[in-house]
Amino acid sequence: MRKIAVLGGGIAGVTTALELVKNDANRVTLFESKAHILEGTSARTPGRMGLGFHYLADLDSASQYLHSTVGFARQFPGFILGQGQSHLTRGRYFLVDDPSQRHGLSLPKIMSVIQALQSAYASLCEQDPANQLFGPPDQFFRVLKQDQLNDRINSDKVILGIETCEALLDWFKFSNHLKQLVCHAQNLSIFTNTPVKTVRSIGDYGFYINGEPFDQVVNCTWENMESIAALAKLTSPNTASLRIKLLAEVHLPPALLNMHSSFFCVGPYAMFSNMGKGVGRITYAPVTNYFHTQEAALPQEMASLVTQCAQTPAIEHAGRQIIDGVAQFIPAMRHASLKKVYPGVVRTYGTNMNIYDPQSDIHRRRERGIEQLSPHWVNNAAMKLFHALPNARDAAVLLRADAAHKETI
Ligand SMILES: Cc1cc2nc3c(=O)[nH]c(=O)nc-3n(C[C@H](O)[C@H](O)[C@H](O)COP(=O)(O)OP(=O)(O)OC[C@H]3O[C@@H](n4cnc5c(N)ncnc54)[C@H](O)[C@@H]3O)c2cc1C
């Protein structure tokens, strides 16, 4: 049997481990530093099941997101939040009336990307009707009329509103489902409270992880990816940037209980995701984008912020500023009360990290996050939650090829 170490138990690590144990020849050990799996950045998002509307400046990124999300919903049906409740399953996008922030992105260009996405979704449904998980292609999006634009939105700030069939993932239900799957998986051992501290290469034979030998490694440690690979003296060919984002969770005021999730763009302005049961998750770019670096690791203070998720006075203050920021777009949000602020990390490749420029590398996410650093070592960062599944399959294929190669020599 091949011994494979999977490092990190977020959505990337867990789905990779499950994919690898489908092959009876693999024995997989997953190392997670926290007390439980699936509690890192993967648990600190609104879980937008994006169909591409998020990346209107780049059709390739948008279309890749669409394909991953449809593939995910197909493999894991039944995890869409609030099925059948239109305000929970039809996210809205509002184009903000600020040409200075659009950097060459005109209204016709935006509409052409949206129409291309609709055609791509229609093709997926035509290829296989089982792909029609987000409704009929002709209802993929609709342009909102003026009275709908005024609905709870500060319409002075927007020039176009679109309702889409983007929904949110029921993360609580889905993560519990993954936990059940790993509990019942054969040949899979999970070690929580077990940070990867030492890595040593043993040449063609693989790596020692915390002193134990493995034939192959999949590194899914997200913000620690580069520093863990460096322990094995491996470096990525790509320049990654790490960005800490603060996501505020709020109790919604009565006026917003049935409001559609709404995203104010282009450029990163504000986001409201209606999670149901009176809870919203919100971001406001100037406050949410808390820290960013192109170093291989977060500085200690920032790493602790992410690990401990402590609700310090400064973090709570930032949470209230996020509420005020979103209230510029959704006035009733000022009556929301803060529940908790989640610090999470976003990885991006490239060097143009100007969040306010829709053409920057932040808004162009073509990479899914798979990198093979040596024949026996694959880095797997799920650059979006839903890229985790195609990435897991890619990682398994790369390691199988490595094993087959070893058998021939
Ligand atoms: C605010 C915010 C909003 C987002 N919204 C969305 C969205 O709506 N839709 C979407 O698709 N994506 C979204 N994302 C992106 C998404 O969260 C990530 O793409 C995804 O969670 C990455 O998954 P992961 O498994 O790679 O990382 P993680 O979930 O962080 O998993 C990494 C794991 O590795 C563990 N680990 C780290 N170091 C070690 C070590 N040394 N030893 C052992 N274990 C270690 C960590 O404890 C963690 O459990 C959002 C991100 C943020 C921050």
Short mmCIF file of C-alpha atoms and ligand atoms in Angstrom, two decimals:
data_model
loop_
_atom_site.label_atom_id
_atom_site.label_comp_id
_atom_site.label_asym_id
_atom_site.label_seq_id
_atom_site.Cartn_x
_atom_site.Cartn_y
_atom_site.Cartn_z
CA MET A 1 0.00 0.00 0.00
CA ARG A 2 1.04 3.58 -0.59
CA LYS A 3 1.21 5.76 2.50
CA ILE A 4 0.00 9.27 1.74
CA ALA A 5 0.00 12.22 4.14
CA VAL A 6 -2.63 14.91 3.67
CA LEU A 7 -1.68 18.07 5.57
CA GLY A 8 -4.57 20.29 6.72
CA GLY A 9 -8.21 19.40 7.26
CA GLY A 10 -10.15 22.16 5.51
CA ILE A 11 -12.40 21.49 2.54
CA ALA A 12 -9.30 20.89 0.35
CA GLY A 13 -7.68 18.36 2.71
CA VAL A 14 -10.86 16.48 3.56
CA THR A 15 -12.08 16.11 -0.03
CA THR A 16 -8.55 15.09 -1.12
CA ALA A 17 -8.33 12.43 1.59
CA LEU A 18 -11.76 11.07 0.58
CA GLU A 19 -10.75 11.00 -3.08
CA LEU A 20 -7.46 9.22 -2.35
CA VAL A 21 -9.03 6.44 -0.28
CA LYS A 22 -11.32 5.54 -3.19
CA ASN A 23 -8.17 3.73 -4.40
CA ASP A 24 -7.69 0.58 -2.28
CA ALA A 25 -3.94 0.84 -2.77
CA ASN A 26 -3.77 4.05 -0.69
CA ARG A 27 -3.54 4.42 3.07
CA VAL A 28 -4.09 8.05 4.02
CA THR A 29 -3.23 9.98 7.18
CA LEU A 30 -4.66 13.48 7.59
CA PHE A 31 -2.92 15.92 9.95
CA GLU A 32 -4.93 18.85 11.33
CA SER A 33 -3.55 21.37 13.80
CA LYS A 34 -6.94 22.43 15.23
CA ALA A 35 -9.04 20.36 17.63
CA HIS A 36 -11.51 19.62 14.81
CA ILE A 37 -11.40 19.39 11.04
CA LEU A 38 -13.26 21.89 8.82
CA GLU A 39 -12.90 24.87 11.14
CA GLY A 40 -10.38 26.98 9.23
CA THR A 41 -11.15 29.53 6.53
CA SER A 42 -13.60 27.10 4.90
CA ALA A 43 -15.98 27.65 7.82
CA ARG A 44 -15.63 31.46 7.69
CA THR A 45 -17.36 32.35 4.45
CA PRO A 46 -20.92 33.01 3.35
CA GLY A 47 -20.51 29.93 1.10
CA ARG A 48 -21.61 31.67 -2.07
CA MET A 49 -22.14 28.97 -4.69
CA GLY A 50 -20.80 31.29 -7.33
CA LEU A 51 -21.83 30.86 -10.95
CA GLY A 52 -19.30 33.41 -12.14
CA PHE A 53 -21.03 36.74 -11.46
CA HIS A 54 -18.29 37.53 -8.94
CA TYR A 55 -15.65 37.78 -11.70
CA LEU A 56 -17.26 40.02 -14.29
CA ALA A 57 -13.87 41.45 -15.33
CA ASP A 58 -12.58 38.06 -16.47
CA LEU A 59 -14.72 35.52 -18.30
CA ASP A 60 -12.17 32.69 -17.82
CA SER A 61 -12.25 33.01 -14.02
CA ALA A 62 -16.03 33.39 -14.09
CA SER A 63 -16.59 30.36 -16.29
CA GLN A 64 -14.25 28.16 -14.23
CA TYR A 65 -16.17 29.09 -11.07
CA LEU A 66 -19.46 28.22 -12.83
CA HIS A 67 -18.16 24.78 -13.85
CA SER A 68 -16.78 23.96 -10.39
CA THR A 69 -20.00 25.00 -8.62
CA VAL A 70 -22.26 23.04 -10.96
CA GLY A 71 -19.96 19.99 -10.58
CA PHE A 72 -20.06 20.36 -6.80
CA ALA A 73 -23.86 20.71 -6.63
CA ARG A 74 -24.12 17.63 -8.80
CA GLN A 75 -21.85 15.51 -6.61
CA PHE A 76 -23.35 16.87 -3.37
CA PRO A 77 -27.00 17.63 -4.06
CA GLY A 78 -29.20 18.81 -1.20
CA PHE A 79 -26.79 21.28 0.41
CA ILE A 80 -28.16 24.50 -1.05
CA LEU A 81 -29.28 26.78 1.76
CA GLY A 82 -33.03 27.51 1.86
CA GLN A 83 -34.00 25.48 -1.23
CA GLY A 84 -37.16 26.92 -2.75
CA GLN A 85 -37.00 30.22 -0.84
CA SER A 86 -36.31 32.78 -3.52
CA HIS A 87 -34.66 35.37 -1.24
CA LEU A 88 -32.12 32.76 -0.12
CA THR A 89 -31.47 31.20 -3.52
CA ARG A 90 -31.47 34.16 -5.89
CA GLY A 91 -28.48 36.37 -5.05
CA ARG A 92 -28.49 39.89 -6.45
CA TYR A 93 -25.64 41.94 -7.90
CA PHE A 94 -25.68 45.73 -8.03
CA LEU A 95 -23.37 47.76 -10.20
CA VAL A 96 -22.24 50.80 -8.20
CA ASP A 97 -22.48 54.19 -9.83
CA ASP A 98 -18.78 54.99 -9.69
CA PRO A 99 -17.08 54.97 -13.12
CA SER A 100 -13.73 55.93 -11.53
CA GLN A 101 -13.62 52.49 -9.90
CA ARG A 102 -14.52 50.51 -12.99
CA HIS A 103 -11.21 50.82 -14.87
CA GLY A 104 -12.49 50.23 -18.39
CA LEU A 105 -15.33 47.90 -17.42
CA SER A 106 -18.31 49.28 -19.27
CA LEU A 107 -21.93 48.25 -18.89
CA PRO A 108 -21.97 46.51 -22.32
CA LYS A 109 -18.79 44.57 -21.39
CA ILE A 110 -20.37 43.44 -18.13
CA MET A 111 -23.56 42.37 -19.89
CA SER A 112 -21.56 40.44 -22.51
CA VAL A 113 -19.79 38.46 -19.75
CA ILE A 114 -23.12 37.70 -18.06
CA GLN A 115 -24.63 36.54 -21.34
CA ALA A 116 -21.58 34.34 -22.04
CA LEU A 117 -22.04 32.76 -18.60
CA GLN A 118 -25.70 32.12 -19.35
CA SER A 119 -24.70 30.39 -22.62
CA ALA A 120 -22.11 28.29 -20.77
CA TYR A 121 -24.75 27.22 -18.22
CA ALA A 122 -27.22 26.44 -21.05
CA SER A 123 -24.54 24.25 -22.73
CA LEU A 124 -23.92 22.37 -19.48
CA CYS A 125 -27.67 21.72 -19.15
CA GLU A 126 -27.91 20.66 -22.78
CA GLN A 127 -24.97 18.24 -22.42
CA ASP A 128 -26.67 16.66 -19.42
CA PRO A 129 -30.02 17.74 -17.96
CA ALA A 130 -28.76 16.60 -14.52
CA ASN A 131 -26.59 19.75 -14.56
CA GLN A 132 -29.68 21.94 -14.37
CA LEU A 133 -29.33 22.42 -10.63
CA PHE A 134 -29.78 26.19 -10.54
CA GLY A 135 -33.01 26.38 -12.51
CA PRO A 136 -33.72 26.69 -16.24
CA PRO A 137 -31.06 28.53 -18.28
CA ASP A 138 -33.54 31.23 -19.35
CA GLN A 139 -33.90 32.16 -15.65
CA PHE A 140 -30.14 32.27 -15.07
CA PHE A 141 -30.43 36.03 -14.46
CA ARG A 142 -32.84 38.91 -14.91
CA VAL A 143 -32.29 42.65 -14.91
CA LEU A 144 -34.20 44.28 -12.03
CA LYS A 145 -36.77 46.96 -12.76
CA GLN A 146 -36.48 50.40 -11.14
CA ASP A 147 -38.96 49.63 -8.31
CA GLN A 148 -37.07 46.42 -7.49
CA LEU A 149 -33.85 48.41 -7.53
CA ASN A 150 -35.30 50.69 -4.84
CA ASP A 151 -36.23 47.74 -2.66
CA ARG A 152 -34.23 48.28 0.57
CA ILE A 153 -31.23 49.47 -1.49
CA ASN A 154 -29.78 52.97 -1.57
CA SER A 155 -30.56 53.31 -5.26
CA ASP A 156 -28.58 56.58 -5.54
CA LYS A 157 -25.50 54.39 -5.38
CA VAL A 158 -26.34 51.88 -8.13
CA ILE A 159 -27.03 51.99 -11.84
CA LEU A 160 -27.91 48.37 -12.53
CA GLY A 161 -29.33 45.49 -10.52
CA ILE A 162 -29.34 41.86 -11.59
CA GLU A 163 -31.00 38.94 -9.90
CA THR A 164 -29.14 35.68 -10.44
CA CYS A 165 -29.69 32.03 -9.55
CA GLU A 166 -26.64 31.99 -7.27
CA ALA A 167 -27.34 30.36 -3.94
CA LEU A 168 -25.45 29.75 -0.69
CA LEU A 169 -24.05 26.51 0.65
CA ASP A 170 -25.51 25.11 3.86
CA TRP A 171 -22.04 24.80 5.38
CA PHE A 172 -23.28 23.39 8.70
CA LYS A 173 -25.11 20.53 6.99
CA PHE A 174 -22.37 19.96 4.40
CA SER A 175 -19.46 19.94 6.86
CA ASN A 176 -21.35 17.46 9.05
CA HIS A 177 -21.87 15.28 6.00
CA LEU A 178 -18.13 15.36 5.23
CA LYS A 179 -17.40 14.43 8.86
CA GLN A 180 -19.69 11.41 8.51
CA LEU A 181 -17.93 10.39 5.30
CA VAL A 182 -14.48 10.55 6.88
CA CYS A 183 -15.71 8.61 9.94
CA HIS A 184 -16.80 5.73 7.73
CA ALA A 185 -13.91 5.83 5.25
CA GLN A 186 -11.62 2.81 5.12
CA ASN A 187 -7.85 3.34 5.20
CA LEU A 188 -8.16 6.91 6.46
CA SER A 189 -6.72 8.02 9.82
CA ILE A 190 -7.29 11.54 11.10
CA PHE A 191 -5.04 13.18 13.65
CA THR A 192 -6.45 16.43 15.04
CA ASN A 193 -4.51 18.67 17.45
CA THR A 194 -1.52 17.58 15.37
CA PRO A 195 0.22 20.47 13.64
CA VAL A 196 2.77 19.51 11.03
CA LYS A 197 6.02 20.73 12.55
CA THR A 198 8.76 18.79 10.83
CA VAL A 199 9.13 17.66 7.25
CA ARG A 200 12.19 15.91 5.87
CA SER A 201 12.72 14.66 2.34
CA ILE A 202 13.90 11.07 1.86
CA GLY A 203 14.64 11.51 -1.83
CA ASP A 204 12.85 9.06 -4.10
CA TYR A 205 11.21 7.42 -1.09
CA GLY A 206 9.05 10.38 -0.06
CA PHE A 207 9.02 12.43 3.13
CA TYR A 208 9.07 12.13 6.90
CA ILE A 209 6.17 14.12 8.37
CA ASN A 210 6.54 14.71 12.13
CA GLY A 211 9.02 11.82 12.08
CA GLU A 212 6.76 9.30 10.28
CA PRO A 213 7.61 8.13 6.73
CA PHE A 214 5.19 8.67 3.83
CA ASP A 215 5.51 7.86 0.13
CA GLN A 216 3.61 10.95 -0.96
CA VAL A 217 2.24 14.22 0.44
CA VAL A 218 -0.65 16.53 -0.43
CA ASN A 219 -0.20 19.89 1.28
CA CYS A 220 -3.59 21.56 1.94
CA THR A 221 -2.54 23.95 4.71
CA TRP A 222 -3.84 27.09 2.94
CA GLU A 223 -2.17 30.10 4.62
CA ASN A 224 0.75 27.90 5.75
CA MET A 225 1.28 26.24 2.38
CA GLU A 226 4.55 27.97 1.50
CA SER A 227 6.09 27.66 4.96
CA ILE A 228 5.27 23.93 5.17
CA ALA A 229 6.64 23.30 1.65
CA ALA A 230 9.77 25.23 2.65
CA LEU A 231 10.38 22.70 5.45
CA ALA A 232 10.72 20.13 2.65
CA LYS A 233 12.96 22.60 0.76
CA LEU A 234 10.32 22.98 -1.94
CA THR A 235 9.18 26.25 -3.47
CA SER A 236 6.19 27.12 -5.59
CA PRO A 237 6.75 28.64 -9.04
CA ASN A 238 3.90 31.10 -8.36
CA THR A 239 3.92 34.24 -6.22
CA ALA A 240 1.08 33.90 -3.75
CA SER A 241 -0.43 36.69 -1.75
CA LEU A 242 -2.19 36.14 1.58
CA ARG A 243 -5.02 38.47 2.52
CA ILE A 244 -6.85 38.46 5.84
CA LYS A 245 -10.52 39.29 5.43
CA LEU A 246 -12.92 40.08 8.25
CA LEU A 247 -16.41 38.69 7.80
CA ALA A 248 -19.01 40.10 10.20
CA GLU A 249 -21.91 37.92 11.27
CA VAL A 250 -24.96 39.93 12.36
CA HIS A 251 -28.47 39.54 13.69
CA LEU A 252 -30.65 41.09 10.99
CA PRO A 253 -33.26 43.75 11.75
CA PRO A 254 -36.86 42.75 10.82
CA ALA A 255 -36.75 44.83 7.60
CA LEU A 256 -33.97 42.65 6.19
CA LEU A 257 -35.10 39.17 7.19
CA ASN A 258 -36.38 38.34 3.71
CA MET A 259 -33.93 40.39 1.70
CA HIS A 260 -31.98 38.76 -1.12
CA SER A 261 -28.25 38.31 -0.67
CA SER A 262 -26.73 41.33 -2.38
CA PHE A 263 -23.30 42.07 -3.72
CA PHE A 264 -22.25 45.63 -4.60
CA CYS A 265 -19.58 45.79 -7.26
CA VAL A 266 -17.52 46.31 -9.48
CA GLY A 267 -14.44 46.71 -7.38
CA PRO A 268 -14.95 45.28 -3.94
CA TYR A 269 -17.50 47.42 -2.20
CA ALA A 270 -19.89 45.51 0.03
CA MET A 271 -21.57 42.15 0.41
CA PHE A 272 -24.60 40.89 2.31
CA SER A 273 -25.39 37.19 2.43
CA ASN A 274 -28.69 36.19 3.95
CA MET A 275 -27.96 32.97 5.83
CA GLY A 276 -31.61 32.52 6.93
CA LYS A 277 -32.95 32.33 10.51
CA GLY A 278 -32.31 36.07 10.96
CA VAL A 279 -28.55 35.88 10.44
CA GLY A 280 -26.51 37.77 7.86
CA ARG A 281 -22.84 37.66 6.91
CA ILE A 282 -21.47 40.91 5.60
CA THR A 283 -18.28 42.56 4.34
CA TYR A 284 -17.33 46.12 3.51
CA ALA A 285 -14.08 46.30 1.52
CA PRO A 286 -12.23 49.19 3.22
CA VAL A 287 -12.56 47.47 6.63
CA THR A 288 -12.85 43.81 5.63
CA ASN A 289 -9.51 43.75 3.82
CA TYR A 290 -7.58 43.87 7.05
CA PHE A 291 -4.08 42.79 6.10
CA HIS A 292 -2.15 41.58 3.09
CA THR A 293 1.33 40.22 2.42
CA GLN A 294 3.35 38.53 -0.27
CA GLU A 295 5.68 36.96 2.27
CA ALA A 296 5.61 33.16 2.50
CA ALA A 297 3.80 33.27 5.85
CA LEU A 298 1.60 35.58 7.90
CA PRO A 299 3.46 37.47 10.65
CA GLN A 300 2.93 35.92 14.09
CA GLU A 301 0.34 38.47 15.26
CA MET A 302 -1.81 37.97 12.15
CA ALA A 303 -1.43 34.18 12.26
CA SER A 304 -2.70 34.23 15.87
CA LEU A 305 -5.63 36.43 14.88
CA VAL A 306 -6.70 33.82 12.33
CA THR A 307 -6.04 30.80 14.54
CA GLN A 308 -7.63 32.09 17.71
CA CYS A 309 -10.53 34.03 16.18
CA ALA A 310 -10.53 36.12 19.40
CA GLN A 311 -13.19 38.84 19.67
CA THR A 312 -10.91 41.64 20.87
CA PRO A 313 -12.24 45.24 21.23
CA ALA A 314 -10.38 46.17 18.01
CA ILE A 315 -11.99 43.31 16.07
CA GLU A 316 -15.44 44.13 17.44
CA HIS A 317 -14.90 47.77 16.48
CA ALA A 318 -14.04 46.64 12.94
CA GLY A 319 -17.25 44.55 12.93
CA ARG A 320 -19.33 47.65 13.75
CA GLN A 321 -17.51 49.61 11.03
CA ILE A 322 -18.44 46.86 8.56
CA ILE A 323 -22.11 47.27 9.58
CA ASP A 324 -21.87 51.05 9.01
CA GLY A 325 -20.15 50.50 5.66
CA VAL A 326 -22.80 48.09 4.38
CA ALA A 327 -25.50 50.49 5.63
CA GLN A 328 -24.36 52.97 2.97
CA PHE A 329 -25.78 50.52 0.44
CA ILE A 330 -28.54 48.87 2.53
CA PRO A 331 -29.73 51.62 4.94
CA ALA A 332 -31.64 49.28 7.30
CA MET A 333 -28.40 47.40 8.02
CA ARG A 334 -27.53 50.09 10.58
CA HIS A 335 -30.09 48.43 12.88
CA ALA A 336 -28.26 45.08 12.69
CA SER A 337 -26.40 43.92 15.79
CA LEU A 338 -23.00 42.29 15.69
CA LYS A 339 -22.81 38.58 16.54
CA LYS A 340 -19.22 37.69 15.72
CA VAL A 341 -16.34 38.67 13.44
CA TYR A 342 -14.56 35.87 11.58
CA PRO A 343 -11.02 36.44 10.29
CA GLY A 344 -10.33 34.24 7.24
CA VAL A 345 -7.57 34.10 4.66
CA VAL A 346 -7.75 34.45 0.90
CA ARG A 347 -4.87 33.32 -1.29
CA THR A 348 -4.32 34.81 -4.72
CA TYR A 349 -1.57 34.49 -7.28
CA GLY A 350 0.02 37.45 -9.01
CA THR A 351 1.49 40.75 -7.93
CA ASN A 352 -1.19 43.36 -8.68
CA MET A 353 -3.04 43.32 -5.36
CA ASN A 354 -4.98 46.56 -5.78
CA ILE A 355 -8.34 45.44 -4.49
CA TYR A 356 -10.01 48.53 -5.96
CA ASP A 357 -8.89 47.69 -9.50
CA PRO A 358 -11.28 45.20 -11.15
CA GLN A 359 -8.44 44.23 -13.52
CA SER A 360 -6.07 43.27 -10.68
CA ASP A 361 -4.99 39.70 -9.87
CA ILE A 362 -7.48 39.70 -7.00
CA HIS A 363 -10.34 39.78 -9.49
CA ARG A 364 -8.76 37.32 -11.91
CA ARG A 365 -8.79 33.87 -10.37
CA ARG A 366 -7.88 31.49 -13.12
CA GLU A 367 -5.85 29.09 -10.96
CA ARG A 368 -7.65 26.41 -9.03
CA GLY A 369 -4.60 25.98 -6.77
CA ILE A 370 -2.97 22.68 -7.77
CA GLU A 371 0.82 22.68 -8.00
CA GLN A 372 3.16 19.68 -8.16
CA LEU A 373 6.37 20.69 -6.39
CA SER A 374 8.10 17.31 -6.65
CA PRO A 375 7.02 13.92 -8.03
CA HIS A 376 5.74 12.98 -4.55
CA TRP A 377 4.51 16.36 -3.28
CA VAL A 378 1.40 18.21 -4.46
CA ASN A 379 0.20 21.55 -3.09
CA ASN A 380 -3.59 21.77 -3.11
CA ALA A 381 -5.14 25.11 -2.24
CA ALA A 382 -8.88 25.27 -2.93
CA MET A 383 -8.87 28.80 -4.32
CA LYS A 384 -12.68 28.68 -4.05
CA LEU A 385 -14.61 26.24 -1.87
CA PHE A 386 -16.02 24.53 -4.96
CA HIS A 387 -12.64 24.08 -6.67
CA ALA A 388 -11.91 21.56 -3.90
CA LEU A 389 -13.50 18.67 -5.83
CA PRO A 390 -11.71 19.05 -9.19
CA ASN A 391 -8.51 19.77 -7.24
CA ALA A 392 -8.90 16.56 -5.21
CA ARG A 393 -9.28 14.58 -8.42
CA ASP A 394 -6.23 16.30 -9.97
CA ALA A 395 -4.13 15.56 -6.86
CA ALA A 396 -5.12 11.88 -7.00
CA VAL A 397 -4.24 11.65 -10.70
CA LEU A 398 -0.81 13.27 -10.16
CA LEU A 399 0.03 10.93 -7.30
CA ARG A 400 -1.19 7.88 -9.24
CA ALA A 401 1.09 8.86 -12.12
CA ASP A 402 4.01 9.19 -9.69
CA ALA A 403 3.26 5.75 -8.21
CA ALA A 404 2.97 4.18 -11.67
CA HIS A 405 6.29 5.73 -12.64
CA LYS A 406 7.96 4.34 -9.51
CA GLU A 407 6.62 0.86 -10.31
CA THR A 408 8.26 0.95 -13.74
CA ILE A 409 11.73 1.77 -12.38
C1 LIG B 1 -14.23 36.18 3.98
C2 LIG B 1 -14.11 35.07 2.97
C3 LIG B 1 -15.20 34.80 2.15
C4 LIG B 1 -15.13 33.77 1.22
N1 LIG B 1 -16.23 33.49 0.48
C5 LIG B 1 -16.23 32.45 -0.36
C6 LIG B 1 -17.43 32.11 -1.04
O1 LIG B 1 -18.47 32.73 -0.84
N2 LIG B 1 -17.38 31.06 -1.92
C7 LIG B 1 -16.23 30.34 -2.14
O2 LIG B 1 -16.26 29.40 -2.95
N3 LIG B 1 -15.08 30.65 -1.48
C8 LIG B 1 -15.06 31.67 -0.61
N4 LIG B 1 -13.91 31.99 0.08
C9 LIG B 1 -12.69 31.22 -0.20
C10 LIG B 1 -12.69 29.89 0.59
O3 LIG B 1 -12.89 30.14 1.94
C11 LIG B 1 -11.38 29.15 0.38
O4 LIG B 1 -11.19 29.02 -1.00
C12 LIG B 1 -11.37 27.76 1.04
O5 LIG B 1 -11.92 27.81 2.33
C13 LIG B 1 -9.96 27.19 1.14
O6 LIG B 1 -10.07 25.90 1.73
P1 LIG B 1 -8.81 25.16 2.34
O7 LIG B 1 -9.24 23.81 2.76
O8 LIG B 1 -7.70 25.24 1.35
O9 LIG B 1 -8.40 26.06 3.61
P2 LIG B 1 -8.82 25.93 5.16
O10 LIG B 1 -10.26 25.70 5.32
O11 LIG B 1 -8.25 27.11 5.88
O12 LIG B 1 -8.07 24.62 5.62
C14 LIG B 1 -6.69 24.59 5.91
C15 LIG B 1 -6.52 23.70 7.13
O13 LIG B 1 -5.14 23.47 7.33
C16 LIG B 1 -4.90 23.48 8.72
N5 LIG B 1 -3.47 23.74 8.93
C17 LIG B 1 -2.78 24.88 8.66
N6 LIG B 1 -1.49 24.75 9.02
C18 LIG B 1 -1.35 23.47 9.50
C19 LIG B 1 -0.24 22.72 10.00
N7 LIG B 1 0.98 23.23 10.11
N8 LIG B 1 -0.47 21.43 10.38
C20 LIG B 1 -1.71 20.88 10.28
N9 LIG B 1 -2.77 21.55 9.84
C21 LIG B 1 -2.61 22.83 9.43
C22 LIG B 1 -5.80 24.59 9.23
O14 LIG B 1 -6.03 24.46 10.62
C23 LIG B 1 -7.06 24.36 8.40
O15 LIG B 1 -7.95 23.47 9.04
C24 LIG B 1 -13.94 33.01 1.05
C25 LIG B 1 -12.83 33.30 1.87
C26 LIG B 1 -12.93 34.31 2.83
C27 LIG B 1 -11.76 34.57 3.74
#
